[in-house]
Amino acid sequence: MKRIKIKQLLQNPTLGEQVTVMGWVRTFRSNRFIALNDGSTATNIQAVIDFERFDEAELKRITTGASMRITGTLVESLGKGQAVEIQVAGFEVIGDSHPDEYPLQPKKHSLEFLREIAHLRARTNTFGAIYRIRHQLIYAVHTFFHTKGFVNVHTPIITGSDAEGAGEMFRVTTLDIENPPKTEDGKVDNSKDFFGHETNLTVSGQLEGETAALALSDIYTFGPTFRAENSNTSRHLAEFWMIEPEMAFYDLQDNMDLAEEFVKYMVKYALQHCAEDLQLLDKRAADEDKTKPQNERSEMGLLERLQFVADNDFERVTYTEAIEILRNSKPNKKKKFKYLINQWGADLQSEHERFLVEKHFKKPVTLYNYPANIKAFYMRLNKDEKTVAAMDVLFPGIGEIIGGSQREERYEVLKSKIKAMGIDEKELWWYLDTRRFGSVPHSGFGLGFERLVQFITGMGNIRDVIPFPRTPGNAEF
Ligand code: 4AD
Ligand code: MG
């Protein structure tokens, strides 16, 4: 008999029907009740076994973690907790588990423990939900941009340019690092390396993305990015996924509008398409909140928070306005900030961003027009010649979720900024070329996918929203 997924079975149950399901045993109680899950939904199907009808040795093989095929009749359930169940007519244990060694017991495990068994954690309710939501959000990214006529572009993962300056890079090499070829003056001879010069893993697809936007008008990238910063925080990964749209003929306002529309679309998409999994995570977050001291608890539940973001405009504030707010804020005056804000030009730390979002405005904030010298070379210089047309979208509990800008499209201005920042112009010859041949105003931004997934799932640590996190000192699995 053809197998049916549990999600489909529960959506459309026909009583009296013969069904076959396959999945993994979550629990087996009283030699009678199997809770089976196949990952299609958070809900298990209960299968009821009349143990007298089956071989004892076979029954013994039904243990937590074992995989099974179950065939039987779908009937109304008399027990609490489920509407229907399967009356087992036949079963087969496909893969035995080893009950004494199987690390996932039917009890609550800490997230820290589950990180150590990342190869098995997808079998828990929480991680099953996160994997499914992550998938829905990936689909939503493509749906959003596809519907708007954007072209998805694959930008290189191995890059020969390290000019973006977004962070420390991971070197890619096939040279024998114990014994590398040397030039006459004793330095490592990179011309002998695989590509004939030094290469790294990309920190962003933006610069290559821009070249595509200057031909196709609206493009987006959605790829892995790598940063070798030693940031051991709950918001940083060394390998993460980034969505980078780039639009010709967009100025900063258009860019901020698109960023806001995009994030709201993603949140609404999740609310619409992931209701069951979000309810599970909402309850999880509420339970976790109860373990915290009163003053650290969230003002809103997860679902409430998502609805709030979907329904309300983000606050738009210039960097200059933000500095005034921060300078006069209580934590600044009482010296509670680790980094005190004394003057215009200071770089904002996450404590400042979170104050603005969580305490002052109490909603997502788009900050724009930052000082030129704390932002990347490619951002467009404003008329005041002090600020650039940069923007960051800041989210409650997360901090920066999006960074972007209008790009410097003027050849001479771009060239002089490259020089002023000490970057080798020769490396960027192809990027500068785009400003010589039909340059146009254009803009773009980058959304950190895991930070978005973190916000939507309410998970406190970014390591829990990607299947196999890479962080300093950790590349297990
Ligand atoms: O602000 P960032 O560094 O911007 C860029 O890379 C630009 N090239 C984007 C563009 O304009 N096309 O990174 C963009 C976003 C951040 O706002 C953050 O959400 C995420 O990427 N991000 C990280 N996420 C997880 N771990 C890290 N180490 C991250 N670094 C940045
Ligand atoms: Mg940034």
XYZ file of C-alpha atoms and ligand atoms in Angstrom:
509
model
C 0.000 0.000 0.000
C 1.205 3.472 -0.848
C 2.596 5.451 2.045
C 0.781 8.609 3.116
C 2.516 11.491 4.912
C 1.160 12.167 8.376
C 0.416 15.805 7.604
C -1.789 14.825 4.690
C -3.450 12.085 6.695
C -4.392 14.453 9.516
C -5.558 17.207 7.181
C -7.995 14.910 5.433
C -8.827 11.946 7.613
C -11.292 9.419 6.242
C -12.489 7.137 9.013
C -12.400 3.443 8.168
C -9.703 3.915 5.549
C -6.697 1.572 5.314
C -3.483 3.583 5.531
C 0.258 3.060 5.581
C 2.538 5.526 7.348
C 6.290 5.537 7.832
C 8.359 7.474 10.309
C 10.264 7.424 13.577
C 8.949 6.352 16.952
C 8.734 9.218 19.401
C 7.325 7.125 22.243
C 5.902 3.667 22.821
C 3.708 3.528 25.913
C 2.190 0.566 27.754
C 3.191 -1.841 24.976
C 0.199 -0.354 23.162
C 0.468 3.296 22.002
C 3.018 4.306 19.386
C 3.533 7.993 18.672
C 4.996 8.146 15.171
C 6.410 11.238 13.472
C 7.606 11.577 9.891
C 8.644 15.237 9.959
C 5.843 16.415 7.694
C 4.136 18.022 10.701
C 4.818 18.608 14.368
C 1.876 16.390 15.242
C 2.484 12.686 15.785
C 0.053 10.035 14.651
C -0.978 7.624 17.369
C -0.993 3.983 16.374
C -2.652 1.516 18.724
C -1.334 -2.002 18.806
C -3.078 -5.069 20.208
C 0.049 -6.718 21.576
C -1.521 -10.144 21.853
C -1.813 -10.299 18.097
C 1.908 -9.769 17.453
C 5.162 -11.520 18.035
C 6.827 -10.418 21.273
C 10.293 -10.244 19.759
C 9.028 -7.907 17.047
C 7.213 -5.736 19.594
C 10.458 -5.389 21.579
C 12.034 -3.696 18.577
C 9.577 -0.784 18.810
C 11.626 1.707 20.801
C 12.109 5.473 20.811
C 14.047 6.464 17.711
C 13.357 3.309 15.673
C 11.965 3.737 12.175
C 8.769 1.930 11.225
C 6.180 1.196 8.647
C 2.685 0.878 10.062
C -0.430 -0.246 8.217
C -3.893 -0.173 9.692
C -7.357 1.313 9.845
C -7.929 4.982 10.596
C -10.447 5.226 13.442
C -11.796 7.839 15.782
C -9.615 8.110 18.872
C -11.202 7.615 22.252
C -8.161 8.950 24.056
C -7.390 12.599 24.749
C -4.985 14.560 22.565
C -5.887 13.313 19.107
C -8.997 13.052 16.951
C -7.948 9.989 14.997
C -5.570 7.087 15.397
C -4.474 4.011 13.509
C -5.565 0.561 14.598
C -2.502 -1.440 13.694
C -3.034 -4.372 11.339
C 0.618 -4.847 10.515
C 3.959 -3.222 11.144
C 7.602 -3.524 10.315
C 10.554 -2.092 12.195
C 12.719 -0.748 9.375
C 15.683 0.392 11.435
C 16.204 -0.537 15.058
C 17.213 2.102 17.555
C 19.356 1.326 20.544
C 17.223 2.473 23.425
C 20.065 2.612 25.972
C 22.225 4.734 23.714
C 19.702 6.873 21.823
C 20.361 10.365 23.131
C 16.884 11.779 22.487
C 14.694 10.642 25.328
C 11.054 11.655 25.529
C 11.767 14.581 27.854
C 12.907 18.179 27.539
C 16.541 18.514 26.488
C 18.475 21.770 26.726
C 19.320 23.608 23.506
C 23.002 23.397 24.458
C 22.802 19.613 24.666
C 20.918 19.413 21.375
C 23.660 21.449 19.656
C 26.069 18.652 20.551
C 23.838 16.170 18.736
C 22.951 18.389 15.770
C 22.781 15.272 13.585
C 19.732 14.120 15.563
C 18.107 17.324 16.752
C 15.868 17.624 13.671
C 13.917 14.775 15.280
C 12.704 16.999 18.109
C 9.529 19.068 17.887
C 11.395 22.351 18.194
C 13.942 21.656 15.465
C 11.443 19.963 13.182
C 9.451 23.207 13.349
C 12.545 25.346 12.716
C 13.613 23.273 9.691
C 10.121 23.520 8.199
C 9.838 27.265 8.836
C 13.277 27.822 7.367
C 12.163 26.016 4.240
C 8.970 28.081 3.961
C 10.989 31.266 4.314
C 13.448 30.242 1.595
C 10.474 29.640 -0.659
C 8.996 33.015 0.348
C 12.210 34.851 -0.577
C 12.081 33.489 -4.109
C 8.330 34.045 -4.386
C 8.625 37.682 -3.297
C 11.356 38.610 -5.754
C 10.132 36.428 -8.586
C 6.689 38.043 -8.400
C 8.325 41.466 -8.650
C 10.320 40.484 -11.747
C 13.714 40.231 -10.052
C 16.293 37.848 -11.523
C 18.065 35.470 -9.138
C 21.824 35.575 -9.703
C 24.425 33.125 -8.392
C 27.482 35.105 -7.414
C 30.804 33.360 -6.756
C 31.525 31.656 -3.466
C 35.260 31.609 -4.077
C 36.305 35.151 -4.781
C 39.462 36.783 -5.986
C 38.484 40.164 -4.597
C 38.702 41.026 -0.934
C 37.754 44.640 -1.381
C 34.275 44.597 0.123
C 35.733 45.036 3.558
C 32.726 43.462 5.273
C 34.884 41.329 7.533
C 37.785 38.981 7.890
C 37.943 36.331 5.173
C 38.660 32.607 5.008
C 41.537 31.825 2.708
C 40.989 29.202 0.001
C 44.157 27.508 -1.151
C 45.552 24.244 -2.482
C 49.124 25.190 -1.571
C 50.925 22.886 0.825
C 50.711 25.005 3.932
C 53.500 23.051 5.659
C 55.828 23.758 2.803
C 54.535 26.477 0.474
C 56.368 27.546 -2.687
C 58.404 30.699 -2.086
C 59.370 33.619 -4.278
C 62.970 34.819 -4.467
C 62.427 37.237 -1.605
C 61.134 34.451 0.646
C 57.410 35.231 0.539
C 54.688 32.669 -0.231
C 54.372 32.452 -4.009
C 50.634 32.818 -4.586
C 51.090 32.623 -8.343
C 51.591 28.868 -7.794
C 48.214 28.567 -6.081
C 45.241 26.933 -7.814
C 43.861 30.134 -9.314
C 47.226 31.791 -9.856
C 46.590 34.296 -7.086
C 45.180 34.584 -3.586
C 41.497 33.630 -3.179
C 39.005 33.648 -0.322
C 35.474 32.625 0.548
C 33.102 35.474 -0.194
C 31.771 37.792 2.524
C 29.004 39.096 0.242
C 27.758 38.788 -3.330
C 27.055 42.493 -3.596
C 29.814 43.736 -5.886
C 29.179 41.015 -8.461
C 25.433 41.485 -7.924
C 25.786 45.146 -8.878
C 27.252 44.214 -12.242
C 24.124 42.133 -12.931
C 21.743 44.894 -11.791
C 23.463 47.250 -14.218
C 22.232 45.001 -17.018
C 19.042 43.337 -15.760
C 17.734 46.206 -13.581
C 16.483 44.156 -10.615
C 18.391 41.149 -9.300
C 18.861 39.309 -6.032
C 21.375 36.849 -4.704
C 20.690 34.258 -2.006
C 23.851 32.476 -1.092
C 26.220 31.406 1.636
C 28.641 34.001 2.982
C 31.618 33.528 5.240
C 33.166 35.740 7.868
C 36.201 34.816 9.915
C 35.529 37.340 12.668
C 36.048 36.051 16.153
C 32.525 37.040 17.233
C 31.204 34.593 19.765
C 27.716 36.046 20.144
C 24.174 34.763 19.820
C 23.830 36.737 16.524
C 27.009 35.791 14.645
C 27.875 32.807 12.501
C 31.058 32.247 10.520
C 28.929 30.770 7.721
C 25.518 32.283 7.088
C 23.097 32.868 4.236
C 22.391 36.303 2.883
C 19.767 37.696 0.526
C 21.086 40.659 -1.434
C 18.756 42.475 -3.839
C 20.280 45.138 -6.065
C 18.142 47.564 -8.072
C 19.085 49.949 -10.875
C 17.387 53.370 -10.773
C 16.552 53.037 -7.041
C 17.547 55.765 -4.605
C 17.864 55.328 -0.831
C 14.143 55.992 -0.212
C 13.150 53.326 -2.748
C 15.656 51.002 -1.102
C 14.241 51.524 2.402
C 10.702 51.034 1.063
C 11.647 47.735 -0.547
C 13.490 46.499 2.550
C 10.460 47.182 4.740
C 8.020 45.637 2.291
C 10.239 42.560 1.980
C 10.622 41.908 5.699
C 6.916 42.415 6.345
C 6.104 40.034 3.514
C 8.376 37.408 5.064
C 6.753 37.759 8.484
C 3.235 37.609 7.046
C 4.189 34.618 4.926
C 5.335 32.779 8.025
C 2.161 33.669 9.924
C 0.076 32.375 7.037
C 2.011 29.256 6.101
C 3.622 28.091 9.343
C 0.760 28.510 11.822
C 1.125 25.116 13.525
C 4.892 25.323 13.911
C 4.743 28.940 15.076
C 2.188 28.046 17.747
C 4.549 25.382 19.010
C 7.424 27.876 19.130
C 5.190 30.557 20.665
C 4.443 28.198 23.540
C 8.100 27.269 23.805
C 9.132 30.936 23.994
C 6.441 31.643 26.609
C 7.657 28.718 28.751
C 11.236 29.911 28.464
C 10.220 33.447 29.329
C 8.694 32.234 32.591
C 12.118 31.024 33.720
C 13.578 34.536 33.371
C 13.523 37.319 35.957
C 10.548 39.674 35.578
C 12.489 42.572 34.075
C 13.999 40.406 31.317
C 10.723 38.968 30.096
C 9.386 39.924 26.670
C 6.536 42.389 26.577
C 4.893 40.469 23.753
C 4.575 36.808 22.928
C 6.147 35.502 19.730
C 2.973 35.537 17.623
C 2.014 38.946 18.976
C 5.453 40.284 18.095
C 5.238 38.940 14.542
C 1.779 40.408 14.025
C 2.993 43.730 15.386
C 5.874 43.894 12.904
C 3.604 42.913 10.021
C 1.057 45.606 10.882
C 3.144 48.630 11.841
C 5.379 51.006 9.913
C 9.050 50.936 10.807
C 10.405 54.127 12.319
C 12.755 56.010 9.963
C 15.432 58.001 11.710
C 18.660 59.586 10.496
C 21.906 58.676 12.203
C 22.164 62.298 13.369
C 18.731 62.152 15.050
C 19.624 58.808 16.620
C 22.817 60.220 18.106
C 20.831 63.036 19.725
C 18.363 60.540 21.210
C 21.180 58.363 22.498
C 23.216 61.233 23.872
C 20.271 62.374 25.961
C 19.163 58.892 26.960
C 19.112 57.656 30.552
C 21.648 54.841 30.093
C 24.055 57.309 28.489
C 23.682 59.911 31.208
C 23.906 57.298 33.955
C 26.918 55.771 32.208
C 25.112 52.435 31.804
C 26.233 51.981 28.191
C 29.552 50.229 27.800
C 30.347 52.654 24.999
C 29.143 56.161 25.897
C 27.864 58.360 23.102
C 29.667 61.685 23.333
C 29.751 62.999 19.829
C 28.541 62.760 16.295
C 30.567 60.226 14.351
C 30.568 57.477 16.937
C 29.887 53.984 15.584
C 26.729 52.481 17.024
C 27.159 49.336 19.098
C 24.457 46.739 19.509
C 23.583 48.125 22.975
C 22.680 51.451 21.275
C 20.738 49.816 18.485
C 18.761 47.779 20.955
C 18.036 50.809 23.123
C 16.572 52.642 20.125
C 14.435 49.679 19.037
C 13.422 48.102 22.325
C 13.250 51.037 24.727
C 12.839 54.255 22.756
C 10.739 53.526 19.656
C 9.482 50.060 20.640
C 9.301 48.997 16.998
C 11.656 48.190 14.109
C 13.812 51.164 13.136
C 15.439 52.048 9.827
C 18.485 54.217 10.499
C 19.950 56.084 7.528
C 22.548 58.643 6.431
C 25.510 57.422 8.464
C 28.908 59.129 8.745
C 30.953 58.273 5.662
C 34.013 57.150 7.588
C 32.295 54.329 9.484
C 30.751 52.799 6.340
C 31.996 50.955 3.236
C 33.653 52.667 0.273
C 30.819 51.915 -2.174
C 28.129 53.889 -0.345
C 26.976 57.079 -2.046
C 28.346 60.306 -0.612
C 25.564 62.727 0.357
C 25.548 66.457 -0.512
C 26.830 67.344 2.966
C 29.996 65.349 2.066
C 30.008 64.017 5.632
C 27.390 61.303 5.414
C 26.622 58.463 3.022
C 23.265 57.133 1.835
C 23.490 54.042 4.048
C 20.655 52.340 5.892
C 20.392 49.662 8.555
C 17.165 48.008 9.641
C 17.200 47.237 13.365
C 14.921 44.666 14.976
C 13.861 43.990 18.564
C 15.863 41.196 20.156
C 18.104 40.952 17.104
C 19.693 44.326 16.413
C 20.833 44.797 12.811
C 18.893 42.535 10.475
C 19.525 44.433 7.215
C 22.398 46.600 6.015
C 22.338 48.433 2.710
C 22.839 51.663 0.813
C 22.500 53.646 -2.333
C 25.726 52.967 -4.241
C 28.240 55.539 -5.415
C 27.588 55.626 -9.153
C 29.883 58.601 -9.957
C 33.160 57.309 -11.338
C 35.403 60.089 -10.001
C 33.839 60.160 -6.541
C 34.068 56.368 -6.252
C 37.689 56.388 -7.362
C 38.684 58.967 -4.815
C 36.843 57.085 -2.021
C 38.635 53.877 -2.948
C 41.914 55.719 -2.755
C 41.077 57.436 0.532
C 40.262 54.067 2.129
C 43.590 52.622 1.034
C 42.103 50.005 -1.278
C 44.042 48.911 -4.341
C 42.139 50.354 -7.292
C 43.561 47.698 -9.629
C 41.690 44.980 -7.786
C 38.408 46.729 -8.487
C 39.005 47.479 -12.172
C 35.876 45.569 -13.216
C 33.730 47.257 -10.566
C 34.959 50.700 -11.610
C 34.278 49.775 -15.238
C 30.536 49.609 -14.493
C 30.736 53.306 -13.575
C 32.400 54.140 -16.882
C 29.919 52.406 -19.168
C 26.364 53.586 -18.644
C 26.442 54.105 -14.889
C 23.095 54.744 -13.155
C 21.967 55.469 -9.608
C 21.310 52.138 -7.930
C 20.793 50.663 -4.496
C 20.650 47.409 -2.625
C 20.781 45.743 0.745
C 21.651 42.501 2.492
C 19.326 40.595 4.809
C 20.971 38.069 7.110
C 18.729 35.044 6.603
C 19.478 33.418 9.966
C 18.762 36.643 11.830
C 15.375 36.762 10.140
C 14.732 33.102 10.990
C 15.780 33.896 14.541
C 13.275 36.703 14.775
C 10.465 34.646 13.281
C 11.078 31.528 15.369
C 11.844 33.467 18.555
C 15.024 31.454 19.111
C 17.512 33.269 21.306
C 20.644 31.846 19.720
C 21.499 31.948 16.017
C 23.173 28.519 16.355
C 19.702 27.038 16.688
C 18.249 28.282 13.405
C 20.766 26.775 10.967
C 21.117 22.977 10.782
C 24.890 22.872 11.343
C 26.250 26.121 12.781
C 29.825 27.219 12.140
C 31.286 29.399 14.873
C 34.799 30.057 16.160
C 36.218 26.749 17.371
C 33.307 24.723 16.068
C 32.825 23.015 12.712
C 31.607 19.604 13.915
C 29.463 17.527 11.542
O 25.795 44.699 6.967
P 26.461 43.646 6.141
O 27.871 43.343 6.423
O 26.258 44.127 4.640
C 26.785 43.569 3.520
O 27.405 42.555 3.483
C 26.374 44.297 2.259
N 27.230 43.808 1.182
C 24.911 44.067 2.003
C 24.428 44.762 0.752
O 24.273 45.961 0.769
N 24.203 44.032 -0.304
O 25.630 42.297 6.248
C 24.263 42.255 5.904
C 23.472 41.487 6.942
C 23.504 42.081 8.334
O 22.573 43.128 8.459
C 23.150 40.885 9.192
O 21.750 40.641 9.184
C 23.804 39.754 8.438
O 24.004 40.188 7.113
N 25.092 39.383 9.037
C 25.306 38.259 9.758
N 24.477 37.253 10.110
C 25.000 36.233 10.830
N 26.294 36.167 11.196
C 27.167 37.152 10.865
N 28.458 37.055 11.220
C 26.677 38.262 10.116
N 27.243 39.379 9.611
C 26.264 40.037 8.970
Mg 26.109 45.985 8.528
